[in-house]
PDB file of C-alpha atoms in Angstrom:
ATOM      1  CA  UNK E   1     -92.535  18.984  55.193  1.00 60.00           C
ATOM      2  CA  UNK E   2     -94.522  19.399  51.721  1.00 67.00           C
ATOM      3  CA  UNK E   3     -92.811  18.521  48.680  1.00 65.00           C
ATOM      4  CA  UNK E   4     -93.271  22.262  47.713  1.00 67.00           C
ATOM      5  CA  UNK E   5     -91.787  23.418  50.520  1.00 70.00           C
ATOM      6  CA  UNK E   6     -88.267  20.702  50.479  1.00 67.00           C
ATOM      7  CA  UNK E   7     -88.171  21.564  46.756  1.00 69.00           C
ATOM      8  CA  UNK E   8     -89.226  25.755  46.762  1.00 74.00           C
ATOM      9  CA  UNK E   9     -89.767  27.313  43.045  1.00 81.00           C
ATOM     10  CA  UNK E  10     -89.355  24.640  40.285  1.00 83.00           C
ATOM     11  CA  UNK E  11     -88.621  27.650  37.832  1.00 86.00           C
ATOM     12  CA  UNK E  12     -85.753  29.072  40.237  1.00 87.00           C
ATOM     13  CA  UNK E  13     -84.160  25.321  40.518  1.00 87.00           C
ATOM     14  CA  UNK E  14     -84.509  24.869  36.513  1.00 90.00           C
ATOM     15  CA  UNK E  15     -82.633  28.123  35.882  1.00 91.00           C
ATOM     16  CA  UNK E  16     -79.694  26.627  38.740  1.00 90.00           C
ATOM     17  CA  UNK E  17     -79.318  23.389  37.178  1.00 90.00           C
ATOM     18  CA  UNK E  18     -78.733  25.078  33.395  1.00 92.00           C
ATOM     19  CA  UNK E  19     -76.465  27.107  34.970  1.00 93.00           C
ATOM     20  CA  UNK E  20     -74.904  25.252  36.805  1.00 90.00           C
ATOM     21  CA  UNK E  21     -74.598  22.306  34.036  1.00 91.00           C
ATOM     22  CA  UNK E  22     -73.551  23.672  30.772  1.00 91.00           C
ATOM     23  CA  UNK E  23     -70.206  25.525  31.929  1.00 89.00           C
ATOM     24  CA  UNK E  24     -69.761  21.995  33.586  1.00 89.00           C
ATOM     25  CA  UNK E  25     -70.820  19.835  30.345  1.00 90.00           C
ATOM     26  CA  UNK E  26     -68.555  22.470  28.211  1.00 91.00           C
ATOM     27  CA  UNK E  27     -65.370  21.359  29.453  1.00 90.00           C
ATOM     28  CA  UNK E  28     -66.101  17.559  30.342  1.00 90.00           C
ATOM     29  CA  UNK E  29     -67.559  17.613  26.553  1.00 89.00           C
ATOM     30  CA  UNK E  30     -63.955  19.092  25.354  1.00 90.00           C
ATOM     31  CA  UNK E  31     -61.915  17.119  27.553  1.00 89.00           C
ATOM     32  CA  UNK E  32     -63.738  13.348  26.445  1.00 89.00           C
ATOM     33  CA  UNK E  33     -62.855  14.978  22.855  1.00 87.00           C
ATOM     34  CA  UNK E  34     -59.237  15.516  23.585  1.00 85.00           C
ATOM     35  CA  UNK E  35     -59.006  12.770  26.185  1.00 83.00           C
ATOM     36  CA  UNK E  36     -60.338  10.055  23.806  1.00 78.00           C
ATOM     37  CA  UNK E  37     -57.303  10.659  21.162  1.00 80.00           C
ATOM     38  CA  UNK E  38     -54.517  10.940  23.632  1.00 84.00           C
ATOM     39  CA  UNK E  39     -51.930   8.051  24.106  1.00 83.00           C
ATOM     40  CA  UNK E  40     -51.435   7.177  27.368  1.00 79.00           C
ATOM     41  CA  UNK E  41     -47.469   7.091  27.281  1.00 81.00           C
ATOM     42  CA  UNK E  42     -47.166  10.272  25.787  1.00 87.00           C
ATOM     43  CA  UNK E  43     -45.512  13.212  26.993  1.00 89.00           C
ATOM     44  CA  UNK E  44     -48.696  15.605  26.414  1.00 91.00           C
ATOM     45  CA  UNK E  45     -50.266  13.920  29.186  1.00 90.00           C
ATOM     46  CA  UNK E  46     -47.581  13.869  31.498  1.00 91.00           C
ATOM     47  CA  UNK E  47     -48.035  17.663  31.010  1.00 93.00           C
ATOM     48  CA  UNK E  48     -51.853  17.410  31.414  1.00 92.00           C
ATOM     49  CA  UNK E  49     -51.400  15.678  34.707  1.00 92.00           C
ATOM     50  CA  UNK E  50     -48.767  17.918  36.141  1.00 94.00           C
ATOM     51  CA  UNK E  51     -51.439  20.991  35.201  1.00 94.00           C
ATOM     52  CA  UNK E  52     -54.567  18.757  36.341  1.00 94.00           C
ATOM     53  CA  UNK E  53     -52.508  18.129  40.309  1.00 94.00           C
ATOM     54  CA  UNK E  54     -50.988  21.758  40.174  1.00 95.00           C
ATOM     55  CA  UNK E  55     -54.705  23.281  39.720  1.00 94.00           C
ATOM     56  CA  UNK E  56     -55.783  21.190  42.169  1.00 95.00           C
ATOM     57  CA  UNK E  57     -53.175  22.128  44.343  1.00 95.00           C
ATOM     58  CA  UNK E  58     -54.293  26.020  43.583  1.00 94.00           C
ATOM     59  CA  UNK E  59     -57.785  24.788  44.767  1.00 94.00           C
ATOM     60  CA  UNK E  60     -56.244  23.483  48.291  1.00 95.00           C
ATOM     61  CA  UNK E  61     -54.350  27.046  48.871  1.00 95.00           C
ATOM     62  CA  UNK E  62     -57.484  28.739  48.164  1.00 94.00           C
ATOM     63  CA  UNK E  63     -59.868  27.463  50.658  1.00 94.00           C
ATOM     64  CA  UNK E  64     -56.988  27.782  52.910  1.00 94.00           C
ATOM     65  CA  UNK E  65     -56.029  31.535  52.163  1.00 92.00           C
ATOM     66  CA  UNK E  66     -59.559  32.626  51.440  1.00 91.00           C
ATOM     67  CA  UNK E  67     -61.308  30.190  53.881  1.00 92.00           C
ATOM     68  CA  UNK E  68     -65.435  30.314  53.460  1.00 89.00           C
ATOM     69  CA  UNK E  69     -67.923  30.584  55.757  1.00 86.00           C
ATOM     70  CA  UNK E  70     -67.193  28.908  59.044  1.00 88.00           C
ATOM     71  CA  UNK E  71     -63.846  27.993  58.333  1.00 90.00           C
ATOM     72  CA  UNK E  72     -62.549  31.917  58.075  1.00 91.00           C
ATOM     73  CA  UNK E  73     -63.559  31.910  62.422  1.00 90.00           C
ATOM     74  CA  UNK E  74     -60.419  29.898  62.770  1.00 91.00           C
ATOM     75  CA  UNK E  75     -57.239  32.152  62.491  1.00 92.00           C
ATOM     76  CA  UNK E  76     -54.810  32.410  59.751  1.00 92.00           C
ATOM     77  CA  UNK E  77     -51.845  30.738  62.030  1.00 93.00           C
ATOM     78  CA  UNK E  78     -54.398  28.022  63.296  1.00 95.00           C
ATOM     79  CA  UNK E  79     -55.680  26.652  59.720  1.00 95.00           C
ATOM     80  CA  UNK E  80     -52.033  26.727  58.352  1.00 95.00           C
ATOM     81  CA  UNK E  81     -50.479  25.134  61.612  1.00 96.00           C
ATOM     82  CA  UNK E  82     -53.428  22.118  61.027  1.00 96.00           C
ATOM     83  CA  UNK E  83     -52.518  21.386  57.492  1.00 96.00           C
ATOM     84  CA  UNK E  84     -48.271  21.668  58.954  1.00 96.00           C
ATOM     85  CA  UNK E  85     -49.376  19.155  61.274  1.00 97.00           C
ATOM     86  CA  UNK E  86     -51.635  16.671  59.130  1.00 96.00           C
ATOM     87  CA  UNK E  87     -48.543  16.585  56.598  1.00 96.00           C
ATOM     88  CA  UNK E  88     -45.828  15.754  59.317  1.00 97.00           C
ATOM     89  CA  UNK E  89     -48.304  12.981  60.676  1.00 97.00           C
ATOM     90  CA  UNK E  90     -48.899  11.870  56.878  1.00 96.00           C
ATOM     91  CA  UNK E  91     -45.783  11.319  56.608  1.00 95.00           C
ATOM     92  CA  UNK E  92     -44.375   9.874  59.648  1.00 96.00           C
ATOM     93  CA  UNK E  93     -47.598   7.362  58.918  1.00 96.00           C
ATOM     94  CA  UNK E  94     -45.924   6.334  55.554  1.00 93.00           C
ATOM     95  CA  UNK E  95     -48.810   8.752  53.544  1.00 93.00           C
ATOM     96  CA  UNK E  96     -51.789   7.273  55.758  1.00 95.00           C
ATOM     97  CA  UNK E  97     -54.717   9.994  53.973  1.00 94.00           C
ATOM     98  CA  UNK E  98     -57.004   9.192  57.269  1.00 96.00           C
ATOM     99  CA  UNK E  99     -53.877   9.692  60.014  1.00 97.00           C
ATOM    100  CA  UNK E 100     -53.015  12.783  58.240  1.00 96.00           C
ATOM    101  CA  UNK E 101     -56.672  14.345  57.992  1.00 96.00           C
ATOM    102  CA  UNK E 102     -57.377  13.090  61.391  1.00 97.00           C
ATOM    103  CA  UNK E 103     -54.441  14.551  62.799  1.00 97.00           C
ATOM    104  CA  UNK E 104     -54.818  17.533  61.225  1.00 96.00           C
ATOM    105  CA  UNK E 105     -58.530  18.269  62.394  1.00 96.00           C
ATOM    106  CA  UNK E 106     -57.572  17.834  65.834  1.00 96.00           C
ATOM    107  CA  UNK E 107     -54.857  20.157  65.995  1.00 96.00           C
ATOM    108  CA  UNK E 108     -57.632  22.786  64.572  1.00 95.00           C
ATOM    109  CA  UNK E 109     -60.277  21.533  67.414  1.00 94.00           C
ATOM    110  CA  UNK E 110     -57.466  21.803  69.975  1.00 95.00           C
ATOM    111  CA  UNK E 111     -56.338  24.631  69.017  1.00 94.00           C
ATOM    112  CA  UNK E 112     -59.429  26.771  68.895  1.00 90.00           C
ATOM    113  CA  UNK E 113     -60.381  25.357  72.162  1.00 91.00           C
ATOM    114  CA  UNK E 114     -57.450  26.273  73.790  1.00 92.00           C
ATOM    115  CA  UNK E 115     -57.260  29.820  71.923  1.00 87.00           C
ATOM    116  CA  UNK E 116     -61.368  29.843  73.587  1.00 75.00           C
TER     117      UNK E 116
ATOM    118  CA  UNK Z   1     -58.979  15.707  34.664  1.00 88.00           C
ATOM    119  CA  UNK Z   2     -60.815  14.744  32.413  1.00 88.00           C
ATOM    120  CA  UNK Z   3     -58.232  15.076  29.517  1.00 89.00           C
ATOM    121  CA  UNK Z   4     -55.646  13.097  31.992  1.00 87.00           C
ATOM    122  CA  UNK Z   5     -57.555   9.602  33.243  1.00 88.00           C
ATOM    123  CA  UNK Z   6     -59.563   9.007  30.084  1.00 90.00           C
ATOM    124  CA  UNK Z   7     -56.263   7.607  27.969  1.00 88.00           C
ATOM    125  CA  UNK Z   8     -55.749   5.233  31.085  1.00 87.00           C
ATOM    126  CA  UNK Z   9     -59.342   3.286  30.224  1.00 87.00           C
ATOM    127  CA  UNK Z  10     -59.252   3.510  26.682  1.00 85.00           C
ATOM    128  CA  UNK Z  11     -58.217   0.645  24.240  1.00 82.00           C
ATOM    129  CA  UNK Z  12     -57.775   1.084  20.196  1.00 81.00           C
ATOM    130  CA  UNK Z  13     -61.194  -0.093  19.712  1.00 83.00           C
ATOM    131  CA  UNK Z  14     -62.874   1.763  22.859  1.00 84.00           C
ATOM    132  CA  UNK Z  15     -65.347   4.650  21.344  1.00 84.00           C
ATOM    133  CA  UNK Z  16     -65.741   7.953  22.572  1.00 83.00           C
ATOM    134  CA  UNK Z  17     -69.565   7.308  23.406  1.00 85.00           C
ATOM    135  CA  UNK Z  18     -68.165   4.291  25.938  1.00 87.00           C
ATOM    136  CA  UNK Z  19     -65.788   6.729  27.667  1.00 89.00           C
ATOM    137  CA  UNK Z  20     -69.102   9.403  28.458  1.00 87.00           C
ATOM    138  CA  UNK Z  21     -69.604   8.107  32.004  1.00 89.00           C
ATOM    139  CA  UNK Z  22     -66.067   8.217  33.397  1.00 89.00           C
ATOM    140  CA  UNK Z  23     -65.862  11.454  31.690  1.00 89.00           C
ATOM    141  CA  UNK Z  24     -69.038  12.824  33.648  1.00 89.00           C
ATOM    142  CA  UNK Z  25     -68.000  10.826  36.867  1.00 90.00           C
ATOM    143  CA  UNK Z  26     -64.059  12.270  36.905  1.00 90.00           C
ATOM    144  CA  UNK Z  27     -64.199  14.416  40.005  1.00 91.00           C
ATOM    145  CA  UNK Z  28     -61.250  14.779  42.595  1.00 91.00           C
ATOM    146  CA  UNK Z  29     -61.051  11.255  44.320  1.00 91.00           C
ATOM    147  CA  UNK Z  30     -61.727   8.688  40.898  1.00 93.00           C
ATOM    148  CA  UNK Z  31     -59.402  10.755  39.756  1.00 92.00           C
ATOM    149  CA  UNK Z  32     -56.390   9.808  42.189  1.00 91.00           C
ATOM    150  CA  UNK Z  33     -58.048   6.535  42.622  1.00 92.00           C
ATOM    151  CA  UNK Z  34     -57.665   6.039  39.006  1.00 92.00           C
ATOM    152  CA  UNK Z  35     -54.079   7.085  38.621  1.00 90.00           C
ATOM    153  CA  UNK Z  36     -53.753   4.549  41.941  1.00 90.00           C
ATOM    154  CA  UNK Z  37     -55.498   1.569  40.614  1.00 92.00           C
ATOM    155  CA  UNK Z  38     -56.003   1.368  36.923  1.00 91.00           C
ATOM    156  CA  UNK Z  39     -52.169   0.361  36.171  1.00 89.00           C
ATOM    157  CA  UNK Z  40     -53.194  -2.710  38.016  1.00 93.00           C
ATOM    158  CA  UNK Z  41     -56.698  -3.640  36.094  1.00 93.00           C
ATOM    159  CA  UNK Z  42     -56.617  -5.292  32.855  1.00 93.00           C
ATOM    160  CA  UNK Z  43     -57.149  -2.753  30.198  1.00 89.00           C
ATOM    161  CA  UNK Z  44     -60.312  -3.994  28.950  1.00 88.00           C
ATOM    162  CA  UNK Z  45     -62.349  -3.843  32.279  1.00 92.00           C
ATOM    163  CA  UNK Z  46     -61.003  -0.266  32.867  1.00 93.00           C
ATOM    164  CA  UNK Z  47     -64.155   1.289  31.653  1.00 93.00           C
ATOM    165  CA  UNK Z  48     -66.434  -0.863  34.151  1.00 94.00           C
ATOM    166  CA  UNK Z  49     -64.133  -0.567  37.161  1.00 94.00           C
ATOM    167  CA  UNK Z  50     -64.103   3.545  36.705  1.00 94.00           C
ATOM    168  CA  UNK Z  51     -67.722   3.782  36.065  1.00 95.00           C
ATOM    169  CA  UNK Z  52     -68.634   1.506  39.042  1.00 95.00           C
ATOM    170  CA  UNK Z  53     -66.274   3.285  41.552  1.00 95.00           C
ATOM    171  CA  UNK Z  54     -67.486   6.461  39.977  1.00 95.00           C
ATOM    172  CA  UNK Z  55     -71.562   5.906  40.676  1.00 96.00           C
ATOM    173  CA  UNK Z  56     -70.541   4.333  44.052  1.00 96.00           C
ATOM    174  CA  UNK Z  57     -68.620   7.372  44.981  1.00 96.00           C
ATOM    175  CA  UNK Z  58     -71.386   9.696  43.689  1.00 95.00           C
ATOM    176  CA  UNK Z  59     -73.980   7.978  45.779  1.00 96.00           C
ATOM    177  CA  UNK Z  60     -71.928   8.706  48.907  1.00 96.00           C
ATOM    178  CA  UNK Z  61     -71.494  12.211  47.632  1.00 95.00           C
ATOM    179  CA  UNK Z  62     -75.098  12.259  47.339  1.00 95.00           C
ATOM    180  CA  UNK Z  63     -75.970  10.948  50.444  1.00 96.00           C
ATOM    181  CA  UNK Z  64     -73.805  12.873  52.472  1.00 93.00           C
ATOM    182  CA  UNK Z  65     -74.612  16.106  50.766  1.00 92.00           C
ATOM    183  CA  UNK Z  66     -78.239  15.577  51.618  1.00 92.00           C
ATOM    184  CA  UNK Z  67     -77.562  15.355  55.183  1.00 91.00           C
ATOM    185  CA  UNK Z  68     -75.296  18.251  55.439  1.00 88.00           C
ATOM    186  CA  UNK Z  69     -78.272  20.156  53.622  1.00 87.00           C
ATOM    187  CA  UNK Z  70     -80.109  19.375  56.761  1.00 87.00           C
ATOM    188  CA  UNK Z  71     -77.341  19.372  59.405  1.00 86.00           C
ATOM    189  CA  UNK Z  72     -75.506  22.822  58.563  1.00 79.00           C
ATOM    190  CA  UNK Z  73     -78.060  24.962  60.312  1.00 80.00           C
ATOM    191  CA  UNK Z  74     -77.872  23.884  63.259  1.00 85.00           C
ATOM    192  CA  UNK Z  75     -73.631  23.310  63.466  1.00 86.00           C
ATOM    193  CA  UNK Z  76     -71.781  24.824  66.008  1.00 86.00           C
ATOM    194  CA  UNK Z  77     -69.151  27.065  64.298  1.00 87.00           C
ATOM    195  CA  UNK Z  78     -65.879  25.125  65.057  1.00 89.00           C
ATOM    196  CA  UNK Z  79     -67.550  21.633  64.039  1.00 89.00           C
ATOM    197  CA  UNK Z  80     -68.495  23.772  60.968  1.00 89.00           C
ATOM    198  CA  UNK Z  81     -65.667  24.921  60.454  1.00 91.00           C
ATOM    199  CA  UNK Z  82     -63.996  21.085  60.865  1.00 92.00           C
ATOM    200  CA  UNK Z  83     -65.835  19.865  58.080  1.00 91.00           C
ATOM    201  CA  UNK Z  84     -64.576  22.746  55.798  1.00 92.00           C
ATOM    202  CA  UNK Z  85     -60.946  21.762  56.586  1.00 94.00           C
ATOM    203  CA  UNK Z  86     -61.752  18.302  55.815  1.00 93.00           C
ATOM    204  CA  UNK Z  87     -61.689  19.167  51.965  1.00 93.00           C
ATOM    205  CA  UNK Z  88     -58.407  20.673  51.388  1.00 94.00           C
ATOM    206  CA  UNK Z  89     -56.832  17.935  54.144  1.00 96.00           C
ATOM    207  CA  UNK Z  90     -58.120  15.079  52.222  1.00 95.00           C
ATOM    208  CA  UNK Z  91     -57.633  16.605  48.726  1.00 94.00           C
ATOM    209  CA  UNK Z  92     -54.046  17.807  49.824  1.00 95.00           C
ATOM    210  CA  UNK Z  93     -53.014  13.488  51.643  1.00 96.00           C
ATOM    211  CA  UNK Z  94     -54.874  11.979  48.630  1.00 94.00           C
ATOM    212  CA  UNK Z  95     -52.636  13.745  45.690  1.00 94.00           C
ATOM    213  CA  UNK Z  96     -49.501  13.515  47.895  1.00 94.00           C
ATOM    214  CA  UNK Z  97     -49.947   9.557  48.339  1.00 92.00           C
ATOM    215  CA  UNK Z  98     -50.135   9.569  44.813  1.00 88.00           C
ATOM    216  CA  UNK Z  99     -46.929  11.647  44.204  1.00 88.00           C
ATOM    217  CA  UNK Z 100     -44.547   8.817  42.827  1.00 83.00           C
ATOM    218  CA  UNK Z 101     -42.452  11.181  40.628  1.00 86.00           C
ATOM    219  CA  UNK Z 102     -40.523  14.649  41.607  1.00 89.00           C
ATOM    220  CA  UNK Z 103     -42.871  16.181  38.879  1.00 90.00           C
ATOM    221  CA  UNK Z 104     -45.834  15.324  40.846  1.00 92.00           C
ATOM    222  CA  UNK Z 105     -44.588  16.678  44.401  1.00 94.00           C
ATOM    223  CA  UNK Z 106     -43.056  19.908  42.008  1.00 95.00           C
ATOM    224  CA  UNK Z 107     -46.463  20.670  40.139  1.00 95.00           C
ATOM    225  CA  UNK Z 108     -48.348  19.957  43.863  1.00 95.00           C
ATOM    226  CA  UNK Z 109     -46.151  22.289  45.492  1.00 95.00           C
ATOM    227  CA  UNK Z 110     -45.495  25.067  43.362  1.00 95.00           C
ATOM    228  CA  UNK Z 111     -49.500  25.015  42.654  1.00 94.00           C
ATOM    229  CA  UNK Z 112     -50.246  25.347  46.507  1.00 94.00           C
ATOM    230  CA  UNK Z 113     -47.172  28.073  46.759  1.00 94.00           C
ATOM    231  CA  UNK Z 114     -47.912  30.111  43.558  1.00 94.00           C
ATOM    232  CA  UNK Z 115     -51.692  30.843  44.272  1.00 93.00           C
ATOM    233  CA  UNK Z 116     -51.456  33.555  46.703  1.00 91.00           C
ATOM    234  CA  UNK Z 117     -48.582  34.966  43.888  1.00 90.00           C
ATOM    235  CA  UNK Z 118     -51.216  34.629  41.602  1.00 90.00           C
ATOM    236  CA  UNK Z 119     -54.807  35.956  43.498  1.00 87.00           C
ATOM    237  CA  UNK Z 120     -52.756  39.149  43.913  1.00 86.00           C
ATOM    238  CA  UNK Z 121     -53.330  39.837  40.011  1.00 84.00           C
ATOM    239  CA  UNK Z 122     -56.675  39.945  40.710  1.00 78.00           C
ATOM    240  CA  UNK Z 123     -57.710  38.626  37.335  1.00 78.00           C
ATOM    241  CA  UNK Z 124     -60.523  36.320  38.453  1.00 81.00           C
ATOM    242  CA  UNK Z 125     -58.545  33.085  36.549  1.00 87.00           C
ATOM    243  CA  UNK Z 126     -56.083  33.087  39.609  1.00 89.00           C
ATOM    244  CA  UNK Z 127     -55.743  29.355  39.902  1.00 91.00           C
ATOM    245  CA  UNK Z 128     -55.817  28.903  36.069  1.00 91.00           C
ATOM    246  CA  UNK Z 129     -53.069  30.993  35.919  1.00 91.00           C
ATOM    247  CA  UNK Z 130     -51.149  29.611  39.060  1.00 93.00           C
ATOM    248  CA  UNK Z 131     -51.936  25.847  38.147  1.00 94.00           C
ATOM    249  CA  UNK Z 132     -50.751  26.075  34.255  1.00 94.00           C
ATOM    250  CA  UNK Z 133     -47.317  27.594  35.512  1.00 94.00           C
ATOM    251  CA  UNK Z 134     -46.553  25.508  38.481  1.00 95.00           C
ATOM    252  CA  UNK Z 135     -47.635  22.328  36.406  1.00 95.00           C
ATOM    253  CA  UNK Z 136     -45.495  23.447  33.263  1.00 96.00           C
ATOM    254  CA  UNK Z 137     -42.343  24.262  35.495  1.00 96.00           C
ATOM    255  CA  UNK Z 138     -43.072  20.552  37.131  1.00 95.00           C
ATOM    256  CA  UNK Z 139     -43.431  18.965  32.998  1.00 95.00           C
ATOM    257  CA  UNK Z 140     -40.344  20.946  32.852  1.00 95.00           C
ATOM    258  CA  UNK Z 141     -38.862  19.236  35.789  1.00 94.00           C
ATOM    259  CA  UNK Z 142     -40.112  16.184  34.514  1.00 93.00           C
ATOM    260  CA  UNK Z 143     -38.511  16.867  30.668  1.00 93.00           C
ATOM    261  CA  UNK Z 144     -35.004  17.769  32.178  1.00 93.00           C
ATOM    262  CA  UNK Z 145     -34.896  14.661  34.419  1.00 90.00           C
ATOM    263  CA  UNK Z 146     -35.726  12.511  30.880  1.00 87.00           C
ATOM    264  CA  UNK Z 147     -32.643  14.393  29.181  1.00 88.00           C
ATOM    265  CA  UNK Z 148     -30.269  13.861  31.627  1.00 86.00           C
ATOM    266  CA  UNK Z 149     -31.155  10.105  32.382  1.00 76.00           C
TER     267      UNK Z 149
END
């Protein structure tokens, strides 16, 4: 494979990496700026946090409502029953990340190959 | 994020220019793993702790994204479809495990509850919208608690 073809149009990737960097660098740029005077007792970042893990958390229901490309061939039922199980196995594990996501995966695998 | 793990590195004589790694390596898991371990690094090695787990973690990133570039054509659909759930499981276990205080498991909940609420507006800043309510009912949660202890 040529270098030309791995890489395609320079012109096309420098137009992708502007856009794609400076709504990125916009809010990193801000948040270094607000970030760098905050004191990290205070009550205004308690607030950030809970925002920061509850947008986060609206990230997580969103691949899971609105699943993309491969993920949307598993039913509904199927993906929500996978993420039921992972948590029930996270926490039986005492909040082991890898039993949980391990768990979870197979109950998708298992059930998609038992749906056929 | 950002705006949340950067006052966890800094000292009273750290400058902003110090602080412009972490800021560009803060992505999902240096964040928890920052909330996890930098109560438990002295405050003046913060900086090099974050921005070594940070270039570490982007390597791995990097790595792994350039084999998936080269793998994802030629997936069957279910193991295609496992990696996708692999995100939300792992982002989902990682913030639980870090969930110490009700506020956390409030703003984690209500933000995974509230989104479908939300995408029904149709406004395009669905999660936005979701995440600042559910994680100002859980500061709420967290301001009450304060008040009455």
């Amino acid at each position: 494979m040529s270098a030309a073809q791995l890489i395609g149009d320079w012109q096309a990737l420098v137009v992708l990496f502007v856009a794609g960097v400076i709504p990125n660098q916009i809010w990193r740029m801000l948040g270094l700026w607000f970030g760098g005077g905050i004191d990290e007792g205070s009550e205004l970042l308690v607030w950030v946090r809970a925002v920061a893990t509850a947008i986060l958390a609206g990230v997580i229901a969103q691949i899971m409502v609105e699943p993309p490309g491969a993920l949307a061939s598993v039913p509904d039922g199927l993906r929500y029953g996978a993420v039921g199980a992972g948590l029930v196995v996270f926490l039986l594990t005492r909040r082991s990340i890898f039993a949980g996501v391990v768990a979870g995966e197979v109950f998708m695998l298992a059930g998609k190959w038992w749906l056929g | 994020m950002v705006v949340s793990v950067l006052p966890l590195m800094r000292t009273p004589t750290t400058k902003r220019r110090e602080l412009f790694f972490a800021a560009h390596l803060t992505a999902v898991t240096l964040w928890v793993e920052c909330h996890r371990f930098l109560p438990q690094v002295p405050c003046e090695r913060r900086i090099a702790f974050v921005n070594g787990l940070g270039f570490g973690l982007v390597s791995v990133c990097l790595t792994a994204n350039t084999i998936g570039y080269f793998l994802a054509a030629n997936l069957t659909q279910t193991l295609g479809a496992a990696i996708l759930l692999l995100t939300p499981l792992s982002f989902l276990f990682s913030t639980a495990r870090n969930s110490r205080e009700v506020a956390d498991v409030v703003a984690l909940t209500l933000g995974v509850l509230l989104y479908p609420l939300a995408a029904k507006m149709n406004s395009g800043l669905d999660i936005l919208v979701s995440g600042l309510v559910a994680g100002t009912i859980a500061y709420g949660v967290h301001w009450w608690r304060e008040v009455r202890a």
